[in-house]
Amino acid sequence: MSLACQNATVPDSPLARWDARYKLAGLFVLAFGVAVLQRPQTVGCALALVLVLTFLAKISARRVLARVGLLLVAVLPFVVVLPFASDHGLELAALIAGRCVTIGLIGLILAATATLPRTLAAAQSLGVPSVLVLVAQLAWRYVFVLLAEARRLRVALQARAFPVRTNAHTYRTIGHVTGALLVRGGERADRVAAAMRCRGFDGTPRGLTPFRATAFDVFALLLVVGGTIALVAWDRL
């Protein structure tokens, strides 16, 4: 049985054409390498490398800046506090911010250059248990269904002129709505499981398109892994 999930269209780019298995392995190694860097200079070089990859992935500047802004907001407490906490606080704050932004952009590249089902299929082919892949696929597919159900319940409350206040009646009503959402979600899960069993699903997700590696895929993986090793080696000098 094949399980297809809705996902946004991926624009054509060199990284989009990179085999998802090699891309996932290479970007994972790069992210791990960035996480162990201990000098702001090497983190800056890693960030420059990742920015080049975002350009090759043809990710819009607005999307990159939006992701960087969110990441900087997340590390803002460290950036504000650490410079006053120790003698090397400013350097440590820059190191943490650089790591966070770089790894976040690596995640953006992975998400923007392949559909989620394709990436999960690549993870499965690399040895990730099928159960985890299946859970991730179903969660991605049906979280939007649950959000739509929550919006319908919210509209129903608004149609009945429900006043949102800080009193027991409001809390009780919100509890009832949450319970109804959970019950409907459980019933939907039972129906989905029954439908999958009726179609002969054996517990192993299968993709619609087989993987086919080329020399470019291997070369790109070696290039990214080699660059990561060089960065870590330079960081330790």
Short mmCIF file of C-alpha atoms in Angstrom, two decimals, residues 12-221:
data_model
loop_
_atom_site.label_atom_id
_atom_site.label_comp_id
_atom_site.label_asym_id
_atom_site.label_seq_id
_atom_site.Cartn_x
_atom_site.Cartn_y
_atom_site.Cartn_z
CA ASP A 12 13.42 22.91 -9.07
CA SER A 13 17.01 23.43 -7.91
CA PRO A 14 20.28 21.49 -7.66
CA LEU A 15 19.45 20.57 -4.06
CA ALA A 16 15.92 19.53 -5.00
CA ARG A 17 17.41 17.14 -7.56
CA TRP A 18 19.81 15.73 -4.98
CA ASP A 19 18.74 12.22 -3.93
CA ALA A 20 16.77 12.56 -0.69
CA ARG A 21 18.75 9.81 1.05
CA TYR A 22 22.13 11.40 0.37
CA LYS A 23 20.77 14.85 1.11
CA LEU A 24 19.35 13.78 4.46
CA ALA A 25 22.60 12.05 5.43
CA GLY A 26 24.76 14.96 4.29
CA LEU A 27 22.71 17.68 5.97
CA PHE A 28 22.49 15.62 9.17
CA VAL A 29 26.29 15.33 9.25
CA LEU A 30 26.59 19.06 8.57
CA ALA A 31 24.15 19.93 11.37
CA PHE A 32 25.98 17.64 13.79
CA GLY A 33 29.30 19.19 12.80
CA VAL A 34 27.95 22.71 13.39
CA ALA A 35 26.63 21.64 16.80
CA VAL A 36 30.12 20.64 17.99
CA LEU A 37 31.93 23.76 16.75
CA GLN A 38 33.42 25.79 19.59
CA ARG A 39 34.78 28.93 17.92
CA PRO A 40 32.72 31.81 16.50
CA GLN A 41 35.04 32.02 13.48
CA THR A 42 34.32 28.47 12.35
CA VAL A 43 30.62 28.90 13.07
CA GLY A 44 30.67 31.98 10.86
CA CYS A 45 32.26 29.96 8.05
CA ALA A 46 29.63 27.25 8.51
CA LEU A 47 26.90 29.89 8.33
CA ALA A 48 28.39 31.25 5.10
CA LEU A 49 28.44 27.72 3.65
CA VAL A 50 24.81 27.17 4.59
CA LEU A 51 23.81 30.51 3.06
CA VAL A 52 25.42 29.36 -0.19
CA LEU A 53 23.34 26.19 0.03
CA THR A 54 20.17 28.24 0.54
CA PHE A 55 21.04 30.17 -2.62
CA LEU A 56 21.56 26.92 -4.54
CA ALA A 57 18.24 25.67 -3.15
CA LYS A 58 16.55 28.78 -4.61
CA ILE A 59 14.90 29.66 -1.30
CA SER A 60 13.52 33.19 -1.34
CA ALA A 61 15.33 35.82 0.71
CA ARG A 62 12.08 36.67 2.50
CA ARG A 63 11.70 33.09 3.67
CA VAL A 64 15.32 32.93 4.83
CA LEU A 65 15.03 36.22 6.72
CA ALA A 66 11.78 35.10 8.34
CA ARG A 67 13.40 31.90 9.58
CA VAL A 68 16.48 33.77 10.83
CA GLY A 69 14.24 36.24 12.65
CA LEU A 70 12.38 33.47 14.45
CA LEU A 71 15.64 31.79 15.43
CA LEU A 72 17.12 35.04 16.73
CA VAL A 73 14.02 35.62 18.84
CA ALA A 74 14.47 32.13 20.30
CA VAL A 75 18.09 32.81 21.34
CA LEU A 76 17.48 36.42 22.40
CA PRO A 77 17.50 35.61 26.16
CA PHE A 78 20.97 34.06 25.84
CA VAL A 79 22.27 36.97 23.78
CA VAL A 80 21.00 39.46 26.36
CA VAL A 81 22.07 37.64 29.53
CA LEU A 82 25.35 35.89 28.68
CA PRO A 83 27.46 39.02 27.98
CA PHE A 84 26.90 40.08 31.59
CA ALA A 85 27.28 36.60 33.08
CA SER A 86 30.98 35.96 32.39
CA ASP A 87 34.12 37.42 30.86
CA HIS A 88 33.60 35.44 27.65
CA GLY A 89 29.84 35.86 27.66
CA LEU A 90 29.71 37.89 24.44
CA GLU A 91 31.70 35.25 22.56
CA LEU A 92 29.52 32.49 23.99
CA ALA A 93 26.35 34.36 23.03
CA ALA A 94 27.61 34.79 19.46
CA LEU A 95 28.52 31.10 19.35
CA ILE A 96 25.06 29.99 20.50
CA ALA A 97 23.27 32.37 18.14
CA GLY A 98 25.44 31.31 15.21
CA ARG A 99 24.88 27.62 15.86
CA CYS A 100 21.13 28.09 16.23
CA VAL A 101 20.76 30.10 13.03
CA THR A 102 22.99 27.77 11.02
CA ILE A 103 21.26 24.57 12.12
CA GLY A 104 17.86 26.20 11.63
CA LEU A 105 18.76 27.12 8.05
CA ILE A 106 19.92 23.55 7.43
CA GLY A 107 16.46 22.41 8.50
CA LEU A 108 14.91 24.98 6.18
CA ILE A 109 16.96 23.66 3.26
CA LEU A 110 15.84 20.12 3.98
CA ALA A 111 12.19 21.15 4.21
CA ALA A 112 12.26 23.40 1.14
CA THR A 113 13.98 21.00 -1.26
CA ALA A 114 11.92 17.83 -0.76
CA THR A 115 8.39 16.92 0.23
CA LEU A 116 7.94 15.53 3.73
CA PRO A 117 6.83 12.06 2.52
CA ARG A 118 9.95 11.88 0.34
CA THR A 119 12.20 12.87 3.24
CA LEU A 120 10.53 10.36 5.55
CA ALA A 121 10.93 7.64 2.92
CA ALA A 122 14.61 8.54 2.72
CA ALA A 123 14.88 8.31 6.50
CA GLN A 124 13.28 4.87 6.39
CA SER A 125 15.73 3.70 3.74
CA LEU A 126 18.57 4.92 5.98
CA GLY A 127 17.41 2.70 8.83
CA VAL A 128 14.83 4.75 10.75
CA PRO A 129 12.16 2.32 12.08
CA SER A 130 9.04 2.08 9.93
CA VAL A 131 6.83 2.74 12.94
CA LEU A 132 8.40 6.15 13.52
CA VAL A 133 8.10 7.01 9.83
CA LEU A 134 4.44 5.99 9.80
CA VAL A 135 3.65 8.00 12.94
CA ALA A 136 5.34 11.08 11.46
CA GLN A 137 3.44 10.72 8.17
CA LEU A 138 0.06 10.32 9.84
CA ALA A 139 0.76 13.15 12.29
CA TRP A 140 1.67 15.49 9.43
CA ARG A 141 -1.40 14.50 7.43
CA TYR A 142 -4.00 14.65 10.16
CA VAL A 143 -2.80 17.55 12.28
CA PHE A 144 -4.35 19.82 9.64
CA VAL A 145 -7.58 17.84 9.80
CA LEU A 146 -7.71 18.35 13.57
CA LEU A 147 -6.96 22.06 13.17
CA ALA A 148 -9.82 22.37 10.69
CA GLU A 149 -12.10 20.58 13.16
CA ALA A 150 -11.02 23.00 15.89
CA ARG A 151 -11.82 25.95 13.62
CA ARG A 152 -15.30 24.56 12.97
CA LEU A 153 -15.92 24.24 16.70
CA ARG A 154 -14.71 27.79 17.20
CA VAL A 155 -17.10 29.05 14.51
CA ALA A 156 -19.91 27.13 16.19
CA LEU A 157 -19.18 28.89 19.47
CA GLN A 158 -19.05 32.28 17.76
CA ALA A 159 -22.37 31.58 16.00
CA ARG A 160 -23.91 31.05 19.42
CA ALA A 161 -22.45 34.36 20.67
CA PHE A 162 -20.28 32.58 23.23
CA PRO A 163 -18.56 35.19 25.41
CA VAL A 164 -14.89 34.49 26.19
CA ARG A 165 -14.33 35.54 29.80
CA THR A 166 -12.22 34.51 32.76
CA ASN A 167 -14.92 32.65 34.64
CA ALA A 168 -15.91 29.08 35.42
CA HIS A 169 -18.46 28.91 32.60
CA THR A 170 -15.84 29.80 29.98
CA TYR A 171 -13.32 27.30 31.36
CA ARG A 172 -15.96 24.57 31.49
CA THR A 173 -17.07 25.24 27.92
CA ILE A 174 -13.48 25.22 26.65
CA GLY A 175 -12.98 21.92 28.45
CA HIS A 176 -16.06 20.47 26.77
CA VAL A 177 -14.86 21.66 23.35
CA THR A 178 -11.41 20.19 23.94
CA GLY A 179 -12.96 16.89 25.01
CA ALA A 180 -15.18 16.82 21.93
CA LEU A 181 -12.15 17.48 19.73
CA LEU A 182 -10.23 14.62 21.35
CA VAL A 183 -13.18 12.24 21.01
CA ARG A 184 -13.67 13.12 17.34
CA GLY A 185 -9.94 12.70 16.77
CA GLY A 186 -10.00 9.26 18.37
CA GLU A 187 -12.99 8.19 16.30
CA ARG A 188 -11.32 9.45 13.13
CA ALA A 189 -8.15 7.53 14.01
CA ASP A 190 -10.17 4.32 14.40
CA ARG A 191 -11.81 4.84 11.00
CA VAL A 192 -8.46 5.56 9.34
CA ALA A 193 -6.90 2.44 10.89
CA ALA A 194 -9.83 0.30 9.71
CA ALA A 195 -9.61 1.75 6.20
CA MET A 196 -5.87 1.05 6.05
CA ARG A 197 -6.37 -2.55 7.17
CA CYS A 198 -9.11 -3.02 4.56
CA ARG A 199 -6.63 -1.93 1.89
CA GLY A 200 -4.05 -4.48 3.02
CA PHE A 201 -1.66 -2.14 4.78
CA ASP A 202 1.08 -4.21 6.43
CA GLY A 203 2.65 -1.51 8.60
CA THR A 204 5.42 -0.52 6.17
CA PRO A 205 5.06 2.86 4.39
CA ARG A 206 5.98 2.72 0.71
CA GLY A 207 6.79 5.58 -1.61
CA LEU A 208 5.41 6.10 -5.09
CA THR A 209 8.82 6.77 -6.66
CA PRO A 210 11.88 4.56 -6.08
CA PHE A 211 15.21 6.13 -5.20
CA ARG A 212 17.88 6.24 -7.90
CA ALA A 213 21.32 7.52 -6.95
CA THR A 214 23.68 9.11 -9.47
CA ALA A 215 27.31 10.16 -9.42
CA PHE A 216 26.20 13.71 -8.62
CA ASP A 217 24.44 12.51 -5.45
CA VAL A 218 27.56 10.71 -4.22
CA PHE A 219 29.82 13.65 -5.11
CA ALA A 220 27.55 16.14 -3.32
CA LEU A 221 27.48 13.94 -0.21
#
